[in-house]
Coordinates of C-alpha atoms in Angstrom, one line a residue:
M1330 CA 14.4 19.8 -48.0
D1331 CA 11.4 20.8 -50.0
K1332 CA 8.4 18.9 -48.6
S1333 CA 6.0 20.3 -51.2
I1334 CA 6.9 17.7 -53.8
I1335 CA 4.0 15.4 -53.8
I1336 CA 4.9 11.8 -54.6
P1337 CA 2.2 10.2 -56.7
D1338 CA 0.3 7.3 -55.1
D1339 CA 0.9 4.1 -57.0
S1340 CA -2.6 2.8 -56.1
T1341 CA -4.1 5.7 -58.2
R1342 CA -2.3 4.7 -61.4
P1343 CA -4.7 4.0 -64.3
K1344 CA -4.4 0.7 -66.0
A1345 CA -3.9 0.1 -69.8
P1346 CA -6.2 -2.2 -71.6
D1347 CA -5.3 -5.9 -71.7
F1348 CA -3.7 -6.6 -75.1
G1349 CA -3.8 -10.3 -74.7
Q1350 CA -1.1 -12.8 -75.6
L1351 CA 1.7 -11.0 -77.6
S1352 CA 3.9 -12.8 -80.1
E1353 CA 7.6 -12.8 -79.5
Q1354 CA 8.0 -10.1 -82.1
E1355 CA 5.4 -8.0 -80.4
K1356 CA 7.3 -8.3 -77.1
Q1357 CA 10.4 -6.8 -78.5
P1358 CA 9.5 -3.1 -77.9
M1359 CA 8.6 -3.9 -74.3
R1360 CA 12.0 -5.6 -73.8
H1361 CA 13.8 -2.7 -75.5
L1362 CA 12.1 -0.2 -73.1
R1363 CA 13.0 -2.4 -70.1
A1364 CA 16.7 -2.5 -71.3
I1365 CA 16.8 1.3 -71.6
H1366 CA 15.3 1.7 -68.1
E1367 CA 18.0 -0.7 -66.8
H1368 CA 20.6 1.9 -67.5
H1369 CA 18.8 4.3 -65.2
R1370 CA 18.3 1.6 -62.6
R1371 CA 22.1 1.1 -62.6
N1372 CA 22.6 4.8 -62.0
M1373 CA 20.3 4.7 -59.0
R1374 CA 22.2 1.7 -57.6
M1375 CA 25.5 3.6 -58.1
M1376 CA 24.1 6.6 -56.2
R1377 CA 23.0 4.3 -53.3
T1378 CA 26.4 2.8 -53.2
L1379 CA 28.0 6.3 -53.0
L1380 CA 25.6 7.3 -50.2
E1381 CA 26.6 4.1 -48.3
G1382 CA 30.2 5.0 -48.9
V1383 CA 29.7 8.4 -47.4
R1384 CA 27.9 6.9 -44.4
K1385 CA 30.8 4.5 -43.8
G1386 CA 33.4 7.3 -44.4
D1387 CA 34.8 5.7 -47.6
T1388 CA 33.6 8.6 -49.8
S1389 CA 33.6 12.3 -49.1
A1390 CA 30.5 14.5 -49.5
S1391 CA 32.2 16.4 -52.3
E1392 CA 33.0 13.2 -54.2
F1393 CA 29.3 12.2 -53.8
H1394 CA 28.1 15.5 -55.1
A1395 CA 30.4 15.3 -58.1
Q1396 CA 29.1 11.9 -59.0
I1397 CA 25.5 13.1 -58.7
K1398 CA 26.1 16.1 -60.9
D1399 CA 27.9 13.8 -63.5
N1400 CA 25.1 11.2 -63.3
P1401 CA 23.6 10.8 -66.7
I1402 CA 20.0 11.0 -65.4
F1403 CA 20.6 14.4 -63.9
Q1404 CA 22.4 15.7 -67.0
N1405 CA 19.6 14.5 -69.2
Y1406 CA 17.0 16.2 -67.2
Q1407 CA 19.0 19.4 -67.3
I1408 CA 19.5 19.2 -71.0
F1409 CA 16.2 17.6 -72.2
G1410 CA 13.8 17.9 -69.4
N1411 CA 12.9 14.2 -69.5
L1412 CA 14.0 11.4 -67.4
C1413 CA 14.7 9.1 -70.3
G1414 CA 17.1 11.4 -72.0
Q1415 CA 20.1 10.6 -74.1
H1416 CA 22.7 9.3 -71.7
C1417 CA 24.7 7.1 -73.9
Q1418 CA 25.1 6.3 -77.6
M1419 CA 23.0 3.1 -77.3
V1420 CA 19.9 5.0 -76.2
N1421 CA 20.5 8.1 -78.2
G1422 CA 17.1 9.6 -79.1
H1423 CA 15.1 7.8 -76.4
H1424 CA 13.9 11.1 -75.0
Q1425 CA 12.6 12.3 -78.3
I1426 CA 11.0 8.9 -79.1
E1427 CA 9.1 8.8 -75.8
D1428 CA 8.0 12.4 -75.6
M1429 CA 7.6 13.2 -79.3
H1430 CA 6.8 9.9 -80.8
M1431 CA 6.0 7.1 -78.4
F1432 CA 3.5 8.8 -76.2
P1433 CA 1.8 10.7 -79.0
A1434 CA 1.6 7.5 -81.0
L1435 CA -0.2 5.8 -78.1
E1436 CA -2.5 8.7 -77.4
G1437 CA -6.0 8.7 -78.9
R1438 CA -6.1 4.9 -79.4
Q1439 CA -8.0 4.0 -76.3
A1440 CA -9.2 6.2 -73.4
A1441 CA -7.6 3.9 -70.8
L1442 CA -4.2 4.1 -72.5
D1443 CA -4.6 7.9 -72.7
K1444 CA -5.0 8.0 -68.9
V1445 CA -1.8 5.9 -68.5
V1446 CA 0.2 8.2 -70.8
K1447 CA -1.1 11.3 -69.0
R1448 CA 0.0 9.8 -65.6
L1449 CA 3.4 8.9 -67.0
R1450 CA 3.9 12.5 -68.1
E1451 CA 2.9 13.8 -64.7
E1452 CA 5.3 11.4 -63.0
H1453 CA 8.1 12.6 -65.2
E1454 CA 7.6 16.1 -63.7
V1455 CA 7.8 14.8 -60.2
V1456 CA 10.9 12.7 -61.0
H1457 CA 12.5 15.9 -62.3
A1458 CA 11.8 17.8 -59.2
L1459 CA 13.2 15.0 -57.1
L1460 CA 16.4 14.9 -59.2
V1461 CA 16.9 18.6 -58.6
Q1462 CA 16.1 18.1 -54.9
L1463 CA 18.7 15.4 -54.6
S1464 CA 21.4 17.4 -56.3
D1465 CA 20.6 20.4 -54.0
E1466 CA 20.8 18.3 -50.9
A1467 CA 24.1 16.7 -52.1
A1468 CA 25.5 20.2 -52.8
K1469 CA 24.5 21.3 -49.2
L1470 CA 26.3 18.2 -47.9
I1471 CA 29.6 19.5 -49.1
D1472 CA 29.3 22.7 -47.0
D1473 CA 27.5 21.0 -44.1
P1474 CA 28.7 17.4 -43.7
S1475 CA 26.6 17.0 -40.6
D1476 CA 24.6 13.9 -39.8
A1477 CA 21.4 15.9 -40.2
Q1478 CA 22.3 17.1 -43.7
F1479 CA 23.5 13.6 -44.7
E1480 CA 20.2 12.2 -43.6
R1481 CA 18.3 14.8 -45.7
T1482 CA 20.4 13.8 -48.7
V1483 CA 19.7 10.1 -48.1
E1484 CA 16.0 10.9 -47.7
A1485 CA 16.0 12.8 -51.1
H1486 CA 17.7 9.8 -52.7
E1487 CA 15.3 7.3 -51.2
K1488 CA 12.3 9.3 -52.4
L1489 CA 13.7 9.5 -55.9
E1490 CA 14.7 5.9 -56.0
T1491 CA 11.3 4.7 -54.7
L1492 CA 9.4 6.7 -57.3
L1493 CA 11.8 6.0 -60.2
L1494 CA 11.9 2.3 -59.8
S1495 CA 8.1 2.1 -59.4
H1496 CA 7.7 4.4 -62.4
F1497 CA 9.9 2.3 -64.6
G1498 CA 8.0 -0.8 -63.7
Y1499 CA 4.6 0.9 -64.3
E1500 CA 5.7 2.2 -67.7
E1501 CA 7.1 -1.1 -68.7
D1502 CA 3.9 -3.0 -67.6
E1503 CA 1.3 -0.6 -69.0
V1504 CA 3.0 0.9 -72.1
G1505 CA 5.2 -2.0 -73.0
P1506 CA 2.5 -4.3 -74.3
A1507 CA 0.8 -1.5 -76.1
L1508 CA 4.0 -0.8 -78.0
G1509 CA 4.0 -4.3 -79.3
H1510 CA 0.3 -4.5 -79.9
Y1511 CA 0.4 -1.4 -82.1
N1512 CA 3.8 -2.3 -83.6
L1513 CA 5.4 0.9 -82.4
P1514 CA 9.2 1.3 -82.0
V1515 CA 10.9 2.4 -78.8

């Protein structure tokens, strides 16, 4: 497993400015972002369930790898290079909105918010590397179904899951209120 991927330290994440009390209407973009991220959270839970199935002997290593390769998160990264890619009709265009519209629309408004957006972009790169690493480890598990390889696959999943879940929460907490404050769509 590639040990060179450096997982960002949550404690070093910059904070967005406090946007105060938001109206119900201003909270809608934050809720929409959270709903989109929930699709990805479900994918992570599905992968964890598959890993547990392999550990118990209910799922083969090749079935697990096929599921990972078919996982919308991985496909989106392969196609669009962004974690929040288009993985179903409901969130079609989320990738373009975040990278091409949402982040640029937030940048330049406040220095603190610029730091948050920069950090989120950096974390997207690490998430991508971890997705590739998980797929590679799952592929190796097919040819080498040893306990050691299985544990490397589990470790890759756990690293990805830990960062991804933390990243989603950070993005929702720091960017979500800004979206509503500035009346920006998700």
